[in-house]
Short mmCIF file of C-alpha atoms in Angstrom, two decimals:
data_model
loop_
_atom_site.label_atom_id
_atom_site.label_comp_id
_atom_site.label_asym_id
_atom_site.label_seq_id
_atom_site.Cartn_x
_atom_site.Cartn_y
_atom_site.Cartn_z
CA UNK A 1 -36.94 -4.19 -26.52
CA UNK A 2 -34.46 -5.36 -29.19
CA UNK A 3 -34.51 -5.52 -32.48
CA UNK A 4 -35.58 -8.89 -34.47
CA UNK A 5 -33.02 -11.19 -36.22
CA UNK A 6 -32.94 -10.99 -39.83
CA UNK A 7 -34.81 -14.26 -40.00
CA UNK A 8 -37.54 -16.12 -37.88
CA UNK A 9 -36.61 -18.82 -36.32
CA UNK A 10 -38.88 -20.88 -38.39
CA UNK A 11 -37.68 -19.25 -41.52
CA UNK A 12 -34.39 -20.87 -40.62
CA UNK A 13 -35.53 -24.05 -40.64
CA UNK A 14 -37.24 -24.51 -43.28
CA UNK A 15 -34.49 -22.85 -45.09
CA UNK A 16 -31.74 -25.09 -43.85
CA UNK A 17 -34.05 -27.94 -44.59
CA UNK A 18 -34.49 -26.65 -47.94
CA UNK A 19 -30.77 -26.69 -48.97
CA UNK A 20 -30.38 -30.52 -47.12
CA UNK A 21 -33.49 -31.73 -49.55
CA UNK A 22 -35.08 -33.14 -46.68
CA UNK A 23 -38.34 -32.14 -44.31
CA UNK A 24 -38.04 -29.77 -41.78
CA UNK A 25 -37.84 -32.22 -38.43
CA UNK A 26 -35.12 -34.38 -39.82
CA UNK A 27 -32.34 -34.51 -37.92
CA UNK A 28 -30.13 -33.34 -40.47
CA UNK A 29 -31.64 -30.00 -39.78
CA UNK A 30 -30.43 -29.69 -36.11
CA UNK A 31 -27.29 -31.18 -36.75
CA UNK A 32 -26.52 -28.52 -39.85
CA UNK A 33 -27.48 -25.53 -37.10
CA UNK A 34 -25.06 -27.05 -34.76
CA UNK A 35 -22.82 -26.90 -37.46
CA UNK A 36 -23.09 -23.36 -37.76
CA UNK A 37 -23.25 -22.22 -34.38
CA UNK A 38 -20.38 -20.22 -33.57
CA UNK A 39 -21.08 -20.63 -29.18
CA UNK A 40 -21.13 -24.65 -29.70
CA UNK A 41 -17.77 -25.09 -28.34
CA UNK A 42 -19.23 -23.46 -24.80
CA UNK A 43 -20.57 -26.93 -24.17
CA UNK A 44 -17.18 -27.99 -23.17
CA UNK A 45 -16.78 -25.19 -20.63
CA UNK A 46 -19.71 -27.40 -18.61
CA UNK A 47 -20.25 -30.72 -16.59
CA UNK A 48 -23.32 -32.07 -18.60
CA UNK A 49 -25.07 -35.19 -16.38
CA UNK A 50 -24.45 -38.44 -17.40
CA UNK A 51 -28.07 -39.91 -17.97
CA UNK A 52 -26.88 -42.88 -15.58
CA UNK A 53 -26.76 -40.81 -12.51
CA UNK A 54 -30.06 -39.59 -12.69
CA UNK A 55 -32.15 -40.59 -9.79
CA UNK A 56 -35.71 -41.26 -12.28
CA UNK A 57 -33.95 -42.95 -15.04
CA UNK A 58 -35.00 -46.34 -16.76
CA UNK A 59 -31.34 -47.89 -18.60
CA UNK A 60 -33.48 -50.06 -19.87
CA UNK A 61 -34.85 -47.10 -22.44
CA UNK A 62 -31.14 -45.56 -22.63
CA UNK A 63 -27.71 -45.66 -23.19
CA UNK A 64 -26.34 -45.16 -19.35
CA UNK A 65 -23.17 -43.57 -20.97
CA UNK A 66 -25.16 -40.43 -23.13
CA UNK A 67 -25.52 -36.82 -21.74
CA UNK A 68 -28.79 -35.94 -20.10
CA UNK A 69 -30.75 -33.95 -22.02
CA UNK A 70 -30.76 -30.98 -19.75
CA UNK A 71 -33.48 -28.11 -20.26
CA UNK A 72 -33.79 -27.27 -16.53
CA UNK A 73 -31.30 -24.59 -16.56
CA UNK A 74 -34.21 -22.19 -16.13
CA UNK A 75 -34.50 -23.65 -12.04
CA UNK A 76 -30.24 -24.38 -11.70
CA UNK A 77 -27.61 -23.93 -14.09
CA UNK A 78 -24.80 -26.55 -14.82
CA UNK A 79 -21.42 -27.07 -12.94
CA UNK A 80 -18.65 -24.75 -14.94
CA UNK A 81 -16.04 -27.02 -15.00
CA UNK A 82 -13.04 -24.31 -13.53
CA UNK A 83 -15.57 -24.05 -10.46
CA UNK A 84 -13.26 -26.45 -8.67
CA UNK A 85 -10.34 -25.45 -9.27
CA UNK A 86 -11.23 -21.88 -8.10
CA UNK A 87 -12.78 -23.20 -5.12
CA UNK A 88 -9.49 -25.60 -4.72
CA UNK A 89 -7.26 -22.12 -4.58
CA UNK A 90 -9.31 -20.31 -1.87
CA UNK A 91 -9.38 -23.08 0.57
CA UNK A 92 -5.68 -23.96 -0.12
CA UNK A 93 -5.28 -20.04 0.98
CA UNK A 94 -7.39 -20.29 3.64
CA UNK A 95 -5.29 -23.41 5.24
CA UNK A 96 -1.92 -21.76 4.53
CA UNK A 97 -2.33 -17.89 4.60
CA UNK A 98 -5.57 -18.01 7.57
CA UNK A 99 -6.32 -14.73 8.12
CA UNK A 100 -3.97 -13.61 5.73
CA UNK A 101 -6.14 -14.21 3.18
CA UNK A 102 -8.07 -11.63 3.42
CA UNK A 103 -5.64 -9.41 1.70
CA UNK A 104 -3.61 -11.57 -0.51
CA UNK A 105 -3.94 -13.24 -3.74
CA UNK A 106 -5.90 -13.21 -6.62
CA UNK A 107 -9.43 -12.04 -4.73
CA UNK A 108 -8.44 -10.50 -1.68
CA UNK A 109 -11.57 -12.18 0.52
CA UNK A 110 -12.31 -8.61 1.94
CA UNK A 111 -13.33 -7.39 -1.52
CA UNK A 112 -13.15 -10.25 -4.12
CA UNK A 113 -17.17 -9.25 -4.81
CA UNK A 114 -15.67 -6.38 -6.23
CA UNK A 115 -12.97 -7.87 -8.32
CA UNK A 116 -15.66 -9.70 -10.20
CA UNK A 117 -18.54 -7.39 -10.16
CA UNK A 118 -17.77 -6.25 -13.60
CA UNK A 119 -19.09 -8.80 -15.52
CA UNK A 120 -21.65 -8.50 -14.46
CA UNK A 121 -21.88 -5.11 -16.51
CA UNK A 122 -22.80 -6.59 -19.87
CA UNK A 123 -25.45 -9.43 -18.63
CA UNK A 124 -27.46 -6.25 -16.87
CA UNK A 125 -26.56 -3.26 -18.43
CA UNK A 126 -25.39 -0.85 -15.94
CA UNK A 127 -22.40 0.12 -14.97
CA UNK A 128 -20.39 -0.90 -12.11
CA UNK A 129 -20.88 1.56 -9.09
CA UNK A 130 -25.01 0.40 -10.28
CA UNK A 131 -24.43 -2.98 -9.37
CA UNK A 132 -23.95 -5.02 -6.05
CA UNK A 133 -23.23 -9.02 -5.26
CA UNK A 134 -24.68 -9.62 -1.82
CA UNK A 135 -27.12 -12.18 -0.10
CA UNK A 136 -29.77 -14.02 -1.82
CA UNK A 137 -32.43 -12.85 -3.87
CA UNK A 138 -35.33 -12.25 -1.78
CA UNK A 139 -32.97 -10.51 1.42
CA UNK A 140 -32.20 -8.50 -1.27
CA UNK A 141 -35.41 -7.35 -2.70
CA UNK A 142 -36.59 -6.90 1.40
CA UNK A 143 -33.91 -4.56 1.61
CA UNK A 144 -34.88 -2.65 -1.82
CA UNK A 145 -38.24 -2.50 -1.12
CA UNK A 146 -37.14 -0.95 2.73
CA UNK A 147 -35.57 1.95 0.71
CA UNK A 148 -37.78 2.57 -2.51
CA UNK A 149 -40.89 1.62 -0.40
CA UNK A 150 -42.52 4.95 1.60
CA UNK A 151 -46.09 4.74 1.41
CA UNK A 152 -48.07 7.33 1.77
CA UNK A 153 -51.62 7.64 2.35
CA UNK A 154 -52.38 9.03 -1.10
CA UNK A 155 -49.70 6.27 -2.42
CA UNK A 156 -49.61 3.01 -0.64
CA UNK A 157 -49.61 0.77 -3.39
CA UNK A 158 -47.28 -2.36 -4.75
CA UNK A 159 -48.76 -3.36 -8.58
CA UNK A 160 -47.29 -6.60 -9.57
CA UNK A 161 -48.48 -9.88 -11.50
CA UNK A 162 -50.94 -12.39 -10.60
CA UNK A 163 -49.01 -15.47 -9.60
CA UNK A 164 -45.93 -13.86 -9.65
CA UNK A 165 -42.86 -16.33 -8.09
CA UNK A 166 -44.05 -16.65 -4.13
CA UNK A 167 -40.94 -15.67 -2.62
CA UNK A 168 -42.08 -12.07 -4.24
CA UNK A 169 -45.70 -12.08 -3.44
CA UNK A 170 -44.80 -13.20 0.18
CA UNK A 171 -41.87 -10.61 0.58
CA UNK A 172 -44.70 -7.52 -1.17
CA UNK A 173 -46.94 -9.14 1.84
CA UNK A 174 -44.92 -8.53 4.61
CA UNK A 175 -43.64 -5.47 3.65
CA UNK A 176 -46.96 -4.15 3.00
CA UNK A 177 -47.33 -5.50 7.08
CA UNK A 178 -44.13 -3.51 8.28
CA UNK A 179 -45.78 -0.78 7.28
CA UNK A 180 -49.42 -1.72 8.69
CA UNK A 181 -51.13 -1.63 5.58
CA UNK A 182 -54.14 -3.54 4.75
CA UNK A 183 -53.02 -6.02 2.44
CA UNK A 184 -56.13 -6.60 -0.22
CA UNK A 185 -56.39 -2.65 -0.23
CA UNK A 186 -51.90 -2.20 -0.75
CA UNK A 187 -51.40 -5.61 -2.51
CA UNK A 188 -52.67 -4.25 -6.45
CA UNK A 189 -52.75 -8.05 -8.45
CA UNK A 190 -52.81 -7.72 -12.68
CA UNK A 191 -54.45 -10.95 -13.84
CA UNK A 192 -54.03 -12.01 -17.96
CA UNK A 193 -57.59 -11.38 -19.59
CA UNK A 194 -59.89 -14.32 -19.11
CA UNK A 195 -59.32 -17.29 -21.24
CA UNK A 196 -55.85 -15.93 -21.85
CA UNK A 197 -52.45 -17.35 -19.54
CA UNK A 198 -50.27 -14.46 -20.26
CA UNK A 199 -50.47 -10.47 -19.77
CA UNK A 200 -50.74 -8.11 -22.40
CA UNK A 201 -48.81 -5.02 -22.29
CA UNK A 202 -51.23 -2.72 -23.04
CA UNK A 203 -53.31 -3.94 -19.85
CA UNK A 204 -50.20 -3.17 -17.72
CA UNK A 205 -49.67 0.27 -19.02
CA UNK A 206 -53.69 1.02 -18.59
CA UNK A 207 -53.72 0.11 -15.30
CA UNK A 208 -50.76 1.91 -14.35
CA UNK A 209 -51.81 5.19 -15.65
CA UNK A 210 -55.49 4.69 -14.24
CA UNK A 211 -53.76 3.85 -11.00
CA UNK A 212 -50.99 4.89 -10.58
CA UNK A 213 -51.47 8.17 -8.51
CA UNK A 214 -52.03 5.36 -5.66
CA UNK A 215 -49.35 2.81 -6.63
CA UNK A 216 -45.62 3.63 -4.67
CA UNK A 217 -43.41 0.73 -6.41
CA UNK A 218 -44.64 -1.17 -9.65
CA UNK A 219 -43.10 -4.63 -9.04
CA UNK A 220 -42.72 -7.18 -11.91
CA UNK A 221 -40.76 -10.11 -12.66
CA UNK A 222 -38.48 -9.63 -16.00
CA UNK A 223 -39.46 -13.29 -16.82
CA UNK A 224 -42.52 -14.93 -15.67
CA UNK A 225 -41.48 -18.19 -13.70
CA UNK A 226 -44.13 -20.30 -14.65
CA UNK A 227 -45.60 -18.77 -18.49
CA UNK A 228 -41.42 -18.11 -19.24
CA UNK A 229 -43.53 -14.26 -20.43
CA UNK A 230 -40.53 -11.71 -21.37
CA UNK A 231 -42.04 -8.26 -19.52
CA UNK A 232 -41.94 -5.52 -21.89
CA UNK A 233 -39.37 -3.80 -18.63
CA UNK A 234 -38.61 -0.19 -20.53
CA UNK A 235 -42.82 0.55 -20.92
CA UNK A 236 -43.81 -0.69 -17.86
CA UNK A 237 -40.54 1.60 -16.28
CA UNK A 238 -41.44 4.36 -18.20
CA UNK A 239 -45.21 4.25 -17.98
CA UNK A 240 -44.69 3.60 -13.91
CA UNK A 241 -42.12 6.89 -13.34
CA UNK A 242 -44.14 8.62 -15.38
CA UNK A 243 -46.98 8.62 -12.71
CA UNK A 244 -44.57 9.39 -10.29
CA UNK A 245 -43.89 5.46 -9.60
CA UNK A 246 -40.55 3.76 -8.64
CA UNK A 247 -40.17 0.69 -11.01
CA UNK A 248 -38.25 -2.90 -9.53
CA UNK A 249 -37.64 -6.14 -11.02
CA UNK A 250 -37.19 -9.13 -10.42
CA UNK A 251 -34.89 -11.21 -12.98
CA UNK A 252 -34.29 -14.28 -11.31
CA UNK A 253 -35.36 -15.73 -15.06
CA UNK A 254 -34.16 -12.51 -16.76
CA UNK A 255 -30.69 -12.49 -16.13
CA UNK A 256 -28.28 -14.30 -18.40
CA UNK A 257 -31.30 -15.33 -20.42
CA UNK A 258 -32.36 -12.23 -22.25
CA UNK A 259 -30.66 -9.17 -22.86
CA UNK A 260 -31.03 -6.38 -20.50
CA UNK A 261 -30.36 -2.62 -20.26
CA UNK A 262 -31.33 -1.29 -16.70
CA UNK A 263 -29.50 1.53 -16.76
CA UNK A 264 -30.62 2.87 -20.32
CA UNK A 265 -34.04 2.07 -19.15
CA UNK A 266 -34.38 4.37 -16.36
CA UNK A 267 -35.13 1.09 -14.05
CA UNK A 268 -34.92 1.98 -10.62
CA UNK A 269 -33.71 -1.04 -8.93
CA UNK A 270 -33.73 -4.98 -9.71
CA UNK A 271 -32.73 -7.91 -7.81
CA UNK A 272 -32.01 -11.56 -8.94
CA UNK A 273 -30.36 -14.86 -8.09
CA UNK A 274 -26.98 -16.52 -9.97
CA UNK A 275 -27.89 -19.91 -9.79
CA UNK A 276 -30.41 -20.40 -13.05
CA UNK A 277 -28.68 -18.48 -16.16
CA UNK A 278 -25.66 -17.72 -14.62
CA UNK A 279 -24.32 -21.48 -13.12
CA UNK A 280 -23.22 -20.25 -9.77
CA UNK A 281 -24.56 -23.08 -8.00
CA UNK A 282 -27.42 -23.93 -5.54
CA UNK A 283 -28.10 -20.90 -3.19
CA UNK A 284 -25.31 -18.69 -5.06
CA UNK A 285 -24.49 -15.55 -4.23
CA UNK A 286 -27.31 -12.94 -5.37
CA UNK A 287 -27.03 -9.13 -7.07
CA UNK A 288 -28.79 -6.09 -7.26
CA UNK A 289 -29.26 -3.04 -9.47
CA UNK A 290 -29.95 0.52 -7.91
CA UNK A 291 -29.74 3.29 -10.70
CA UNK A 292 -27.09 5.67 -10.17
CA UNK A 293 -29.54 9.17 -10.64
CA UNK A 294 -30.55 7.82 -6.90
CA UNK A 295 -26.68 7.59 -5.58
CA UNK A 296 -26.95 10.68 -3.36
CA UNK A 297 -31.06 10.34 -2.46
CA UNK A 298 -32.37 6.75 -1.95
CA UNK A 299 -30.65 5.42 0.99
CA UNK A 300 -30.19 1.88 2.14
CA UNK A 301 -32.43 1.37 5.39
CA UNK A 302 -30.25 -1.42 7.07
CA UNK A 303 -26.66 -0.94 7.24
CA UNK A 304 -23.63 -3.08 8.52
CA UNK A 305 -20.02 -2.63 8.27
CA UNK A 306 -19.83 -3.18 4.84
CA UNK A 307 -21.89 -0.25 4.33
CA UNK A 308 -19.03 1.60 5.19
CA UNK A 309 -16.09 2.96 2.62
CA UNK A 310 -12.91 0.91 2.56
CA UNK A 311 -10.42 3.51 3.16
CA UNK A 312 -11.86 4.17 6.64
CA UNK A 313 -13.77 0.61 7.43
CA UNK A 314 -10.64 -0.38 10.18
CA UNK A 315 -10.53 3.20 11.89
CA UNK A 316 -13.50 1.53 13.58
CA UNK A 317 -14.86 5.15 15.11
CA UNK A 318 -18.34 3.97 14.30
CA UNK A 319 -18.79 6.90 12.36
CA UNK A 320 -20.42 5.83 8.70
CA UNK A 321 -18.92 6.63 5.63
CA UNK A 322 -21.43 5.34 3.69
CA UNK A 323 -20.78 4.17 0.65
CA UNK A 324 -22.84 6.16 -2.21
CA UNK A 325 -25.23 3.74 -4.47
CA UNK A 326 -25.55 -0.10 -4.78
CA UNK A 327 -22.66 -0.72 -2.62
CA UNK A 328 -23.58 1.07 0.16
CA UNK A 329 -26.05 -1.28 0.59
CA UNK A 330 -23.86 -4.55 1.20
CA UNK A 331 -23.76 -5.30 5.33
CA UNK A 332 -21.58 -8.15 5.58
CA UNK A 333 -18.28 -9.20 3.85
CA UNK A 334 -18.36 -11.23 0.88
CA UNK A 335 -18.75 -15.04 0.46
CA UNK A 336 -15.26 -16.17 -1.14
CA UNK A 337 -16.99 -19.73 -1.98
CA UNK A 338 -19.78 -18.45 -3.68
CA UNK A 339 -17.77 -15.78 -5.25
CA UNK A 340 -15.80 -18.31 -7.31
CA UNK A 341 -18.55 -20.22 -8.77
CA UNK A 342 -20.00 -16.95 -9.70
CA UNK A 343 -16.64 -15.66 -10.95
CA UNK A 344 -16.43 -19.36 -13.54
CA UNK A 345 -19.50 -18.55 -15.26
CA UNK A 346 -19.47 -14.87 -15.25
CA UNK A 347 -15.65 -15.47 -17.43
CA UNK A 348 -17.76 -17.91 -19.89
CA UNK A 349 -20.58 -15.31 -20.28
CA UNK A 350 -17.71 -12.14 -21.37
CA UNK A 351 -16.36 -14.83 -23.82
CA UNK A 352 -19.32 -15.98 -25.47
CA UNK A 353 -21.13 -12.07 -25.12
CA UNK A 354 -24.98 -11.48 -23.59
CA UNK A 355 -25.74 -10.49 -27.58
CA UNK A 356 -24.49 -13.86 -28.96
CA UNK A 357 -26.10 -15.70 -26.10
CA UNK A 358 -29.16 -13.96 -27.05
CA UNK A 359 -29.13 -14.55 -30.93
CA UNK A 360 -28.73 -18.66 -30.52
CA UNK A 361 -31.28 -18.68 -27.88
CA UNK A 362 -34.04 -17.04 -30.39
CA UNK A 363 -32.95 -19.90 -33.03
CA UNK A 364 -32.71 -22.59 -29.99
CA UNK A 365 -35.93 -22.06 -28.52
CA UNK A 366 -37.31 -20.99 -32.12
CA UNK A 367 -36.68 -24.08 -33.33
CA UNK A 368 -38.06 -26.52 -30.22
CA UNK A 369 -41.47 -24.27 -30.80
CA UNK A 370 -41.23 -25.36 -34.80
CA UNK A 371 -41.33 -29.12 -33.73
CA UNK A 372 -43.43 -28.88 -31.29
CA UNK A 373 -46.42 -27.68 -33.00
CA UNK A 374 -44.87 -29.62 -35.47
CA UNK A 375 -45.69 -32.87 -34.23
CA UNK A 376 -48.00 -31.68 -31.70
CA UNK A 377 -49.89 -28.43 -32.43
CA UNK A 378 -53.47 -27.59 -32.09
CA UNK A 379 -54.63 -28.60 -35.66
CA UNK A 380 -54.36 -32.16 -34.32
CA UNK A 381 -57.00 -31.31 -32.37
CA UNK A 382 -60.32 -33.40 -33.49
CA UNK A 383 -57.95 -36.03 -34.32
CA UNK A 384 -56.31 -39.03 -32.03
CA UNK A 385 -53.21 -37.56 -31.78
CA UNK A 386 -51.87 -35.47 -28.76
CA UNK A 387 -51.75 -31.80 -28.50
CA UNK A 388 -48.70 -29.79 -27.27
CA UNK A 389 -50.19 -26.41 -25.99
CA UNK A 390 -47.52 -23.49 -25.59
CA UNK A 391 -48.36 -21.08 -22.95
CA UNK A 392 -45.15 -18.94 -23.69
CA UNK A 393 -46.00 -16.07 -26.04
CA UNK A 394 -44.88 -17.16 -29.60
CA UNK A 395 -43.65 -13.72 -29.68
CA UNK A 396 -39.79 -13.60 -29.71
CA UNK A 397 -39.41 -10.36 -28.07
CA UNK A 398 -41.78 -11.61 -25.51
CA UNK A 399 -40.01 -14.64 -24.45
CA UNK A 400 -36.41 -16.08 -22.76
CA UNK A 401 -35.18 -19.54 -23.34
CA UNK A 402 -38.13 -21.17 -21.42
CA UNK A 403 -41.05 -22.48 -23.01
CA UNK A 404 -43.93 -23.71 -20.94
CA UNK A 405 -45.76 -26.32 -22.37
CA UNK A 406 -49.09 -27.93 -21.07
CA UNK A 407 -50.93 -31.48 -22.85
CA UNK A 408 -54.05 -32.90 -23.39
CA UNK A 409 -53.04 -36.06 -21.50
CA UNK A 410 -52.16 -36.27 -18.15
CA UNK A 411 -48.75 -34.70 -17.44
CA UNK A 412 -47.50 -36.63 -14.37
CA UNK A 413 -47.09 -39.53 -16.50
CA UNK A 414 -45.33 -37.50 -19.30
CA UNK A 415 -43.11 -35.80 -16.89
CA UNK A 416 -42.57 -39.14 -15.14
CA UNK A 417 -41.85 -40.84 -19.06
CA UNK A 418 -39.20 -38.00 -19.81
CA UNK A 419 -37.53 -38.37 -16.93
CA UNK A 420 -36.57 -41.99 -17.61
CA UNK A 421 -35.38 -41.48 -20.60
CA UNK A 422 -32.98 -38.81 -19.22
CA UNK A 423 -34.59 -35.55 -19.59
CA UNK A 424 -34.60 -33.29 -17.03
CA UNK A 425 -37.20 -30.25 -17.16
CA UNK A 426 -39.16 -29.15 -14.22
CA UNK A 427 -43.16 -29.72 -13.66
CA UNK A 428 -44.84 -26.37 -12.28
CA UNK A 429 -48.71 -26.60 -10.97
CA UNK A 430 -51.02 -26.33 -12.27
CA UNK A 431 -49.94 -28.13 -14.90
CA UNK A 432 -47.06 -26.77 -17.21
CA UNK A 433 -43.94 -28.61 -18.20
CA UNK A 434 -41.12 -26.02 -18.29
CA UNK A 435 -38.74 -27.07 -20.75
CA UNK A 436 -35.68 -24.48 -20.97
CA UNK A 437 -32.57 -24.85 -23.62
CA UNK A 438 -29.55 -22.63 -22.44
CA UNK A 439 -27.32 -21.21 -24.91
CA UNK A 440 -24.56 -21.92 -23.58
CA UNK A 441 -24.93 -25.53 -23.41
CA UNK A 442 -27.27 -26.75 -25.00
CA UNK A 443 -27.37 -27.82 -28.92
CA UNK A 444 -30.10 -28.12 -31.84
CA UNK A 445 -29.29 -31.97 -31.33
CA UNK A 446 -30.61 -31.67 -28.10
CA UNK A 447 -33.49 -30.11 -28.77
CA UNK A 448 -34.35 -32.97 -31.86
CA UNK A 449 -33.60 -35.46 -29.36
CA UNK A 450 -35.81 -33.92 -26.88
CA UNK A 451 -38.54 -34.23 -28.98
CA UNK A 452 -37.69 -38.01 -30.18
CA UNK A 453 -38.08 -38.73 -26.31
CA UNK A 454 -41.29 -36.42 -26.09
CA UNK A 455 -42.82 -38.77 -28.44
CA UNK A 456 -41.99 -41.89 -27.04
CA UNK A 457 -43.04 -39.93 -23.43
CA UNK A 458 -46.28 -39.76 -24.46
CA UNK A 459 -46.67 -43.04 -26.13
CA UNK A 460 -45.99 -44.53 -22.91
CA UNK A 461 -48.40 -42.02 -20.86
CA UNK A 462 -51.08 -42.71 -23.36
CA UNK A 463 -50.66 -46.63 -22.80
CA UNK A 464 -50.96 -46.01 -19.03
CA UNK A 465 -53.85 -43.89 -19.11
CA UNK A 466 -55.72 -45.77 -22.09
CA UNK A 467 -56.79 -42.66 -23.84
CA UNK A 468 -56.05 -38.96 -24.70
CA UNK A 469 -57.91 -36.68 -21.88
#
């Protein structure tokens, strides 16, 4: 989906470590790539946690005063620090202007989601008029799926991935109800091959084209919540349209994490949330992607006023002017207090560039997968010593930032361990550790430190369970 850096990420190490004389996992190593990291001064657009006002932490193990070590982007992105200050300016409006506001200022309430919409045009790749701020994410894909969903009783079909997120497979569900469809026969669930965690591509495409005469809307993530598995989104678009298919996403772990293209892909519609990649804040204000060769023949199912074009909206003749593509299918004016969170990280990501973001992040993550099975990889296996397993594809064109990791000692405790010490990742069942360095804040410091307090998390969990599992 994009082409390979120059170097592996693990040809960078070693090479760094080469010209410092010293092994590989010294921490010389990550503090010569933060060195020469061009995006480290992003750090300071950010509130980073103070490990002292973390609700699991042990000070006895820490110094209260340090950072957090904070991986957990992936699930919600830190605090930009102009957040305030933009929030600040709208309610100072609001209590002096009222209903003024509306139409005054530097976002005009009535359309300040489209003052900020493109930036958005980068992170997604689409153009504006392809691209709508509205809702949250799942209202969002309901009303997609309303538009690009018409079953028919040749094809009646939704494909999408085993154990994809459950706000998905429970939206597919009822929609699959609306229409009183049988739900094991409509619902069409790709599993990985057994004994294997993620999906190969080829499977995808081979099901698809056995399949897809009966299959309406292929429906994958972009990122895989739980494995962090990059989707290979152009072949599974292409493959889908090609058997007469309309293709969706869902990039709640896509967006501002890997680089996308939607609109050079041909991908008929996508949906995802701000709050993980892009900062905005718990329950942020959501987008959506509708490609414009379907401006003047998919139409939205559910309109409101909103719906409606500007120029005419306050003639109030309730006679729609809709609004051709993504727009047309907003319903409600926008949020002004989740537009400005949005708008404070959207201004970081056009400084710092999605291709920049992207080319740390390979080295970032690159380089916590180097110590990992470093210290921890599966030729310690036989031996007392832990093992680390990665579920994430080692792959770097199949990955994001995340990397889910899984152990051969109980993971409660671990989880429990890091936590004290003032790392904060996320535990998913069954049992993987999701452990996610942003670009944008996040150093190669962190991620050496991360792994000092991996060690000494599993020392401890060891201790407490008596022996490796």
């Amino acid at each position: 989906m994009e082409p390979l850096p120059l170097a592996l990420p693990a040809d960078t190490v070693q090479r760094v470590a080469s010209e410092l004389r010293c092994p590989p996992t010294d921490e010389r190593v990550a503090l010569r790539l933060d060195e020469q990291d061009k995006l480290r001064h992003f750090k300071e657009y950010f509130y980073i946690p103070k490990v002292q006002d973390l609700p699991p932490i042990d000070l006895s193990l820490v110094n209260k005063d340090e950072n957090a070590i904070y991986f957990s982007g992936n699930s919600l992105g830190l605090q930009p620090k102009t957040v305030k200050t933009y929030l600040d300016e709208e309610l100072d409006k609001w209590a002096k202007t009222g209903v003024f506001g509306h139409n005054i200022g530097k976002w005009p309430w009535i359309t300040a989601d489209e003052k900020i919409v493109g930036l958005m045009t980068d992170i997604v790749g689409a153009n504006e008029k392809e691209i709508v701020l509205m809702n949250a994410l799942t209202v969002n894909l309901h009303l997609l799926l309303l538009s690009f969903f018409k079953p028919t009783p040749t094809r009646y079909k939704i494909l999408l991935e085993a154990k994809a997120f459950p706000s998905d497979h429970y939206a597919i569900e009822s929609q699959l109800q609306l229409h009183g469809l049988d739900i094991k026969k409509s619902m069409r669930i790709i599993k990985p091959r057994e004994g294997e965690e993620t999906w190969r591509t080829e499977d995808i495409l081979e099901v698809i084209e056995k399949e897809g005469d009966s299959i309406a809307v292929v429906l994958f993530s972009g990122v895989h919540f739980y494995t962090g598995q990059l989707f290979n989104i152009p072949a599974i678009t292409k493959a889908g349209q090609a058997k007469g298919c309309f293709v969706g996403f869902d990039l709640a772990h896509a967006v501002g994490n890997v680089e996308l293209h939607l609109h050079d892909w041909g991908v008929d519609f996508a949906c995802w949330c701000s709050y993980k990649y892009l900062n905005a804040g718990a329950g942020g204000i959501a987008g959506a992607f509708v490609h414009e060769k379907h401006t003047h023949t998919i139409k939205p199912q559910l309109v409101g006023w909103f719906s409606h074009e500007l120029s005419t909206r306050f003639k109030m003749d309730n006679k729609l002017q809709l609004i051709p593509g993504a727009s047309g299918f907003r319903i409600s004016n926008p949020p002004i207090l989740l537009i400005c969170p949005l708008y404070a990280s959207l201004e970081i990501f056009k400084k710092a560039t999605m291709k920049a973001l992207r080319r740390k992040s390979i080295l970032l993550t690159g380089y916590l997968e180097y110590m990992i099975k470093h210290c921890y990889g599966k030729e310690k296996e036989g031996t007392k010593k832990p093992v680390v397993n990665i579920v994430t594809p080692s792959c770097i064109e199949d990955r994001g930032c995340q990397l889910t990791l899984t152990f051969s000692c109980p993971i409660d405790y671990i989880f429990q361990e890091l936590g004290k010490r003032g790392v904060v990742c996320d535990k998913r069942d069954p049992n993987g550790l999701r452990v996610a360095p942003a670009p944008l804040y996040n150093s190669f410091h962190d991620v050496y430190k991360f792994i000092k307090h991996l060690t000494s998390a599993i020392d401890s969990a060891e201790r407490k369970c008596g022996s490796v599992v």
